[in-house]
Amino acid sequence: MAAQFIRIVAIPPGEAPLWVREKWVGLSLPVADDRGPRDAYVSGVLSAPRNRLLAFTSRVLGKLGKQNGYAVYVRDAISELEKAAPDAAAWWRNDAPRLLAPGRKLLFRTAYCELVKPPSGADNPSARPLQREIANAAAAGLSPAPRIRMPHKVARISFTRSPFVPGLMLVLFLLAGYLNWSHSVHPERQATVHGNLVDWSVYYVSSKGGSHRKLQLQLSGYTEKFRIDMDLMGNRLPAGLAKGAAIDITADAAQLASPLHPLFEPGDAIVWVNGLVVDGVTAFAVGDVVDHQRSQWVPWFLMVAMAAAYLAYTIISSRKRRGGS
C-alpha cells in the first residue's frame, strides 16, 4: 500500500508559538499508519498529560477535546520540519521533548491540510528500517537480500497498561473508605466533659489538599489533650476562648475511656472533640461533625469510580491486545 501524505495549507492552531506553527505551511508529511482522517481525543503540546493515567483521568473528567484530522508521527513531522526550518524543529526538541518519544503523534485537523500524492522519492516511513538494512548490506558487499527477524516477545509489566496499578488504587481507596467509616461519629456514642481552659494552641497539618489548622485544648482536671479540626468552625477560633473559660466538650465515650496515642507522639493522650461549648456559646455540635464527614464521602466516591473505570479500561485493553497478538 502506497504511503499517504498530507500538505499543510494553513497555520494550524495550537500551543506552540505562532512562528513555529507558521513553518508547517507548505510541508508534506507522511500520515501515521497510512490511515485516513480519524476522530481522536487531543490535548495541547505543552499542557498535555504526562502519562497514560493522567490522560485517562483528563478524558474521564472531560478535559480533552475530540477533533477530526490526520495523525502524523511526531518524529516524522519534526524530521520534515528540520529540512525546511531547523529553528522551528529545535523549538520542538527543546520545549516539548517528551513528545519525541516513540509512537507519539500530532493531529492536523482536516481544515488545515489536504491529502496529496507522495512527494517524488518519498518512501513509506514504516519500511525505512528495512530499507536501511538493505542499503547497509549492499555497502558492505553482502547479499542485499534482507534477513527476516522474528521479534522476541518480552514478558513485562507496563504500569500504565496493566490492571495492577488501577487495581491497587481501587484497593487503597476502598481501604481508606473503610477506615473513615469505622472512625465515623455516632451521636448515640457521645459523652460530655466539663472543665476550665488551662491552655490552648493552634498548629498546622500539611497534606496534598493544603494546610489544615488544628486547635488543641488542655482542661483542668484532665491529662488528655483535646483536639479539634478547625474546618468545623470555619478556621476561626471560637468566641470567648481564653484561659479560665468554662468549656463543655462532647467526644466519643470510648476515646474518653481510652484516649488515642499517636505513633509520633507516644507520650500524648489525644481525644478528638465532636462538640464544643465555650462559656455557654456553642461553637459546633455533633451534627456539624456528621455533616462534615458526609461531605468528605463525595470525593471518595469519585475517586473510587475513576479507579474502577480505569481498571475496567486496562482489563478490556489487555484482552484486546492479547486477542490481536
Coordinates of C-alpha atoms in Angstrom, one line a residue:
M1 CA 0.0 0.0 0.0
A2 CA 1.4 3.4 -1.0
A3 CA 2.2 5.8 1.7
Q4 CA -0.3 8.6 2.3
F5 CA 0.8 12.2 2.6
I6 CA -0.8 15.5 3.6
R7 CA 0.2 19.0 2.8
I8 CA -0.3 21.7 5.4
V9 CA -2.2 24.5 3.7
A10 CA -3.0 26.9 6.7
I11 CA -1.4 27.7 10.0
P12 CA -2.6 25.0 12.4
P13 CA -3.8 26.2 15.9
G14 CA -2.0 25.0 19.0
E15 CA 0.1 25.9 22.0
A16 CA 3.4 26.2 20.0
P17 CA 4.4 29.8 19.2
L18 CA 3.0 31.3 16.1
W19 CA 6.3 31.5 14.3
V20 CA 6.8 27.8 14.9
R21 CA 3.3 26.9 13.6
E22 CA 3.8 29.0 10.5
K23 CA 6.7 26.8 9.4
W24 CA 4.3 23.8 8.9
V25 CA 2.6 25.5 6.0
G26 CA 3.7 24.0 2.7
L27 CA 5.2 20.9 4.2
S28 CA 4.2 17.4 3.0
L29 CA 4.0 15.0 5.9
P30 CA 3.5 11.2 6.0
V31 CA 0.3 10.0 7.6
A32 CA 0.7 7.7 10.5
D33 CA -0.2 4.1 9.7
D34 CA -1.5 5.2 6.3
R35 CA -4.9 5.9 7.7
G36 CA -7.4 8.5 6.7
P37 CA -8.8 11.2 8.9
R38 CA -9.9 10.0 12.3
D39 CA -11.6 11.3 15.4
A40 CA -9.3 11.5 18.4
Y41 CA -9.0 13.0 21.8
V42 CA -6.4 15.7 21.8
S43 CA -4.5 18.0 24.2
G44 CA -2.1 20.8 23.9
V45 CA 1.5 20.1 23.1
L46 CA 2.6 21.9 26.3
S47 CA -0.3 21.2 28.6
A48 CA -0.6 17.5 27.6
P49 CA -0.9 14.9 30.4
R50 CA 2.4 13.4 31.2
N51 CA 1.4 9.7 31.3
R52 CA -1.5 7.4 30.4
L53 CA -3.1 7.6 33.8
L54 CA -3.3 11.4 33.8
A55 CA -4.5 11.2 30.2
F56 CA -7.3 8.8 31.1
T57 CA -8.3 10.9 34.1
S58 CA -8.4 14.0 31.9
R59 CA -10.5 12.2 29.4
V60 CA -13.0 10.9 32.1
L61 CA -13.3 14.5 33.5
G62 CA -14.0 15.9 30.0
K63 CA -10.8 18.0 29.8
L64 CA -9.7 16.5 26.5
G65 CA -11.5 17.7 23.3
K66 CA -12.3 15.4 20.4
Q67 CA -11.2 16.5 16.9
N68 CA -11.1 15.1 13.4
G69 CA -7.9 15.1 11.4
Y70 CA -4.8 13.3 10.1
A71 CA -2.3 11.8 12.6
V72 CA 1.4 12.2 11.9
Y73 CA 4.1 10.6 14.0
V74 CA 6.0 13.4 15.8
R75 CA 9.4 12.1 14.8
D76 CA 8.4 12.0 11.1
A77 CA 6.9 15.5 11.3
I78 CA 10.0 17.0 13.0
S79 CA 12.3 15.3 10.5
E80 CA 10.5 17.0 7.6
L81 CA 10.4 20.3 9.6
E82 CA 14.1 20.1 10.1
K83 CA 14.7 20.2 6.4
A84 CA 12.7 23.4 5.9
A85 CA 13.1 25.2 9.3
P86 CA 15.8 24.0 11.6
D87 CA 15.0 26.7 14.2
A88 CA 11.4 25.5 14.4
A89 CA 12.5 21.9 14.7
A90 CA 14.8 23.0 17.5
W91 CA 11.9 24.5 19.4
W92 CA 10.1 21.2 19.5
R93 CA 13.2 19.4 20.7
N94 CA 13.9 21.9 23.4
D95 CA 10.5 22.9 24.6
A96 CA 8.4 19.8 24.0
P97 CA 11.0 16.9 24.2
R98 CA 8.6 14.4 25.7
L99 CA 6.5 14.5 22.5
L100 CA 9.5 13.0 20.7
A101 CA 9.0 9.6 22.4
P102 CA 8.3 6.7 20.0
G103 CA 4.7 6.4 19.0
R104 CA 3.6 10.0 19.8
K105 CA 1.5 11.7 17.2
L106 CA 0.4 15.1 16.1
L107 CA -3.1 15.6 14.8
F108 CA -3.6 18.1 11.9
R109 CA -7.2 19.0 11.5
T110 CA -8.7 18.5 8.1
A111 CA -9.4 22.2 7.7
Y112 CA -5.7 23.0 7.8
C113 CA -4.3 20.3 5.4
E114 CA -5.1 18.3 2.3
L115 CA -4.3 14.8 1.1
V116 CA -1.7 14.8 -1.6
K117 CA 0.3 12.4 -3.7
P118 CA 3.6 11.2 -2.1
P119 CA 6.4 13.5 -3.0
S120 CA 8.9 12.3 -5.6
G121 CA 11.3 9.9 -4.0
A122 CA 9.3 9.6 -0.8
D123 CA 9.4 6.3 1.0
N124 CA 7.0 4.6 3.4
P125 CA 8.1 5.5 6.9
S126 CA 7.1 2.1 8.1
A127 CA 9.6 0.5 5.6
R128 CA 12.5 2.7 6.5
P129 CA 14.3 0.2 8.8
L130 CA 14.1 -2.5 6.2
Q131 CA 15.4 -0.1 3.5
R132 CA 18.3 0.9 5.7
E133 CA 19.3 -2.7 6.3
I134 CA 19.3 -3.4 2.6
A135 CA 21.5 -0.3 1.9
N136 CA 23.9 -1.2 4.7
A137 CA 24.2 -4.8 3.4
A138 CA 24.9 -3.5 -0.1
A139 CA 27.5 -1.1 1.1
A140 CA 29.3 -3.9 3.0
G141 CA 29.4 -6.1 -0.2
L142 CA 26.9 -8.6 1.3
S143 CA 23.8 -10.0 -0.3
P144 CA 21.1 -7.4 -0.5
A145 CA 18.5 -10.0 0.5
P146 CA 17.3 -8.8 3.9
R147 CA 17.2 -11.1 6.9
I148 CA 13.8 -11.6 8.3
R149 CA 14.0 -11.2 12.1
M150 CA 11.2 -12.5 14.2
P151 CA 10.7 -10.2 17.2
H152 CA 11.0 -11.8 20.6
K153 CA 8.2 -11.1 22.9
V154 CA 9.5 -10.0 26.3
A155 CA 7.3 -10.6 29.3
R156 CA 7.0 -7.3 31.2
I157 CA 4.6 -5.3 33.3
S158 CA 3.5 -2.0 31.9
F159 CA 2.4 0.0 34.9
T160 CA 0.3 2.3 32.7
R161 CA -1.4 -0.5 30.7
S162 CA -1.7 -3.4 33.2
P163 CA -4.6 -3.7 35.6
F164 CA -2.1 -3.8 38.5
V165 CA -1.9 0.0 39.2
P166 CA -5.7 0.8 39.0
G167 CA -6.4 -2.4 41.0
L168 CA -4.0 -1.3 43.7
M169 CA -5.5 2.2 43.6
L170 CA -9.0 0.8 44.0
V171 CA -8.0 -1.4 47.0
L172 CA -6.3 1.6 48.7
F173 CA -9.4 3.8 48.1
L174 CA -11.7 1.2 49.5
L175 CA -9.4 0.6 52.5
A176 CA -9.4 4.4 53.1
G177 CA -13.2 4.4 52.9
Y178 CA -13.4 1.6 55.4
L179 CA -11.1 3.3 57.9
N180 CA -13.1 6.5 57.5
W181 CA -16.3 4.7 58.0
S182 CA -15.0 2.8 61.0
H183 CA -14.0 6.1 62.7
S184 CA -17.2 7.9 61.8
V185 CA -19.0 9.8 64.5
H186 CA -22.1 8.2 66.1
P187 CA -24.3 10.6 68.1
E188 CA -25.5 7.9 70.4
R189 CA -22.0 7.1 71.5
Q190 CA -21.0 10.5 72.7
A191 CA -20.3 11.7 76.2
T192 CA -19.7 15.2 77.7
V193 CA -16.9 16.5 79.9
H194 CA -16.6 19.9 81.7
G195 CA -13.7 21.9 82.8
N196 CA -11.9 25.3 82.7
L197 CA -9.5 26.1 80.0
V198 CA -5.9 25.8 81.2
D199 CA -4.1 26.3 77.9
W200 CA -4.7 26.1 74.1
S201 CA -2.6 26.2 71.0
V202 CA -3.1 26.1 67.2
Y203 CA -0.9 24.1 64.9
Y204 CA -0.9 23.3 61.2
V205 CA -1.0 19.9 59.4
S206 CA 0.0 19.8 55.8
S207 CA -1.4 17.5 53.2
K208 CA -1.9 17.3 49.4
G209 CA -5.2 19.2 49.9
G210 CA -3.4 22.1 51.6
S211 CA -2.7 23.2 55.1
H212 CA -5.2 22.5 57.8
R213 CA -5.4 24.1 61.2
K214 CA -6.0 22.1 64.4
L215 CA -6.9 23.5 67.8
Q216 CA -5.6 21.8 70.9
L217 CA -7.2 22.4 74.4
Q218 CA -6.0 21.5 77.9
L219 CA -8.7 21.4 80.6
S220 CA -8.4 21.5 84.3
G221 CA -8.8 18.0 85.9
Y222 CA -7.8 16.2 82.7
T223 CA -4.4 15.0 81.4
E224 CA -5.7 14.3 78.0
K225 CA -5.3 16.8 75.1
F226 CA -8.5 17.6 73.3
R227 CA -8.1 18.3 69.6
I228 CA -10.4 20.0 67.1
D229 CA -10.4 20.2 63.4
M230 CA -10.9 23.9 62.8
D231 CA -12.6 23.3 59.5
L232 CA -15.7 22.7 61.7
M233 CA -15.5 26.3 62.8
G234 CA -14.7 27.9 59.5
N235 CA -11.0 28.0 60.5
R236 CA -11.7 30.6 63.2
L237 CA -11.2 30.5 66.9
P238 CA -14.5 30.2 68.9
A239 CA -15.7 33.3 70.6
G240 CA -14.6 33.7 74.3
L241 CA -11.7 31.3 74.0
A242 CA -9.4 32.4 76.8
K243 CA -7.7 30.8 79.8
G244 CA -10.2 30.1 82.6
A245 CA -13.2 29.9 80.2
A246 CA -15.8 27.3 81.0
I247 CA -15.6 24.5 78.4
D248 CA -18.1 21.8 77.6
I249 CA -16.7 19.1 75.3
T250 CA -18.6 16.3 73.5
A251 CA -16.4 13.4 72.5
D252 CA -16.7 9.7 71.8
A253 CA -17.2 7.8 75.1
A254 CA -14.7 5.1 74.0
Q255 CA -12.0 7.7 73.3
L256 CA -12.6 9.3 76.7
A257 CA -12.2 6.0 78.4
S258 CA -9.1 5.0 76.3
P259 CA -7.5 8.0 74.6
L260 CA -5.5 7.7 71.4
H261 CA -1.7 7.6 71.4
P262 CA -0.4 8.9 68.1
L263 CA 2.6 7.0 66.6
F264 CA 4.8 10.1 66.6
E265 CA 3.5 11.4 69.9
P266 CA 3.7 8.4 72.1
G267 CA 3.7 10.4 75.3
D268 CA 0.4 12.2 74.5
A269 CA -3.1 11.1 75.1
I270 CA -5.4 12.5 72.5
V271 CA -9.2 12.9 72.4
W272 CA -10.9 14.3 69.3
V273 CA -13.7 16.8 70.0
N274 CA -17.1 16.3 68.4
G275 CA -18.9 19.2 70.0
L276 CA -17.6 22.4 71.8
V277 CA -19.3 25.0 74.0
V278 CA -17.3 28.0 75.3
D279 CA -18.9 29.9 78.2
G280 CA -22.3 28.7 77.2
V281 CA -21.9 29.5 73.5
T282 CA -22.0 26.6 71.1
A283 CA -19.0 26.7 68.6
F284 CA -20.1 23.5 66.9
A285 CA -22.2 20.4 67.7
V286 CA -22.1 16.7 66.9
G287 CA -24.5 17.2 63.9
D288 CA -21.9 19.6 62.3
V289 CA -19.3 16.9 62.6
V290 CA -21.6 14.3 61.0
D291 CA -22.4 16.7 58.1
H292 CA -18.7 17.4 57.6
Q293 CA -17.8 13.7 57.4
R294 CA -20.6 13.1 54.9
S295 CA -19.3 15.9 52.7
Q296 CA -15.9 14.1 52.6
W297 CA -17.6 11.0 51.1
V298 CA -18.3 12.8 47.8
P299 CA -14.7 13.0 46.6
W300 CA -14.1 9.5 47.9
F301 CA -16.9 8.1 45.7
L302 CA -15.5 10.0 42.7
M303 CA -12.0 8.5 43.2
V304 CA -13.4 5.0 43.6
A305 CA -15.5 5.4 40.4
M306 CA -12.4 6.7 38.5
A307 CA -10.2 3.9 39.8
A308 CA -12.9 1.3 38.9
A309 CA -13.4 2.8 35.4
Y310 CA -9.6 2.8 34.8
L311 CA -9.3 -0.8 36.0
A312 CA -12.1 -1.8 33.5
Y313 CA -10.3 0.1 30.8
T314 CA -7.0 -1.6 31.3
I315 CA -8.6 -5.1 31.5
I316 CA -10.5 -4.5 28.3
S317 CA -7.4 -3.1 26.6
S318 CA -5.2 -6.0 27.7
R319 CA -7.8 -8.5 26.4
K320 CA -7.9 -6.7 23.0
R321 CA -4.1 -6.8 22.8
R322 CA -4.0 -10.5 23.6
G323 CA -6.7 -11.2 21.1
G324 CA -4.8 -9.2 18.4
S325 CA -1.4 -10.8 19.0

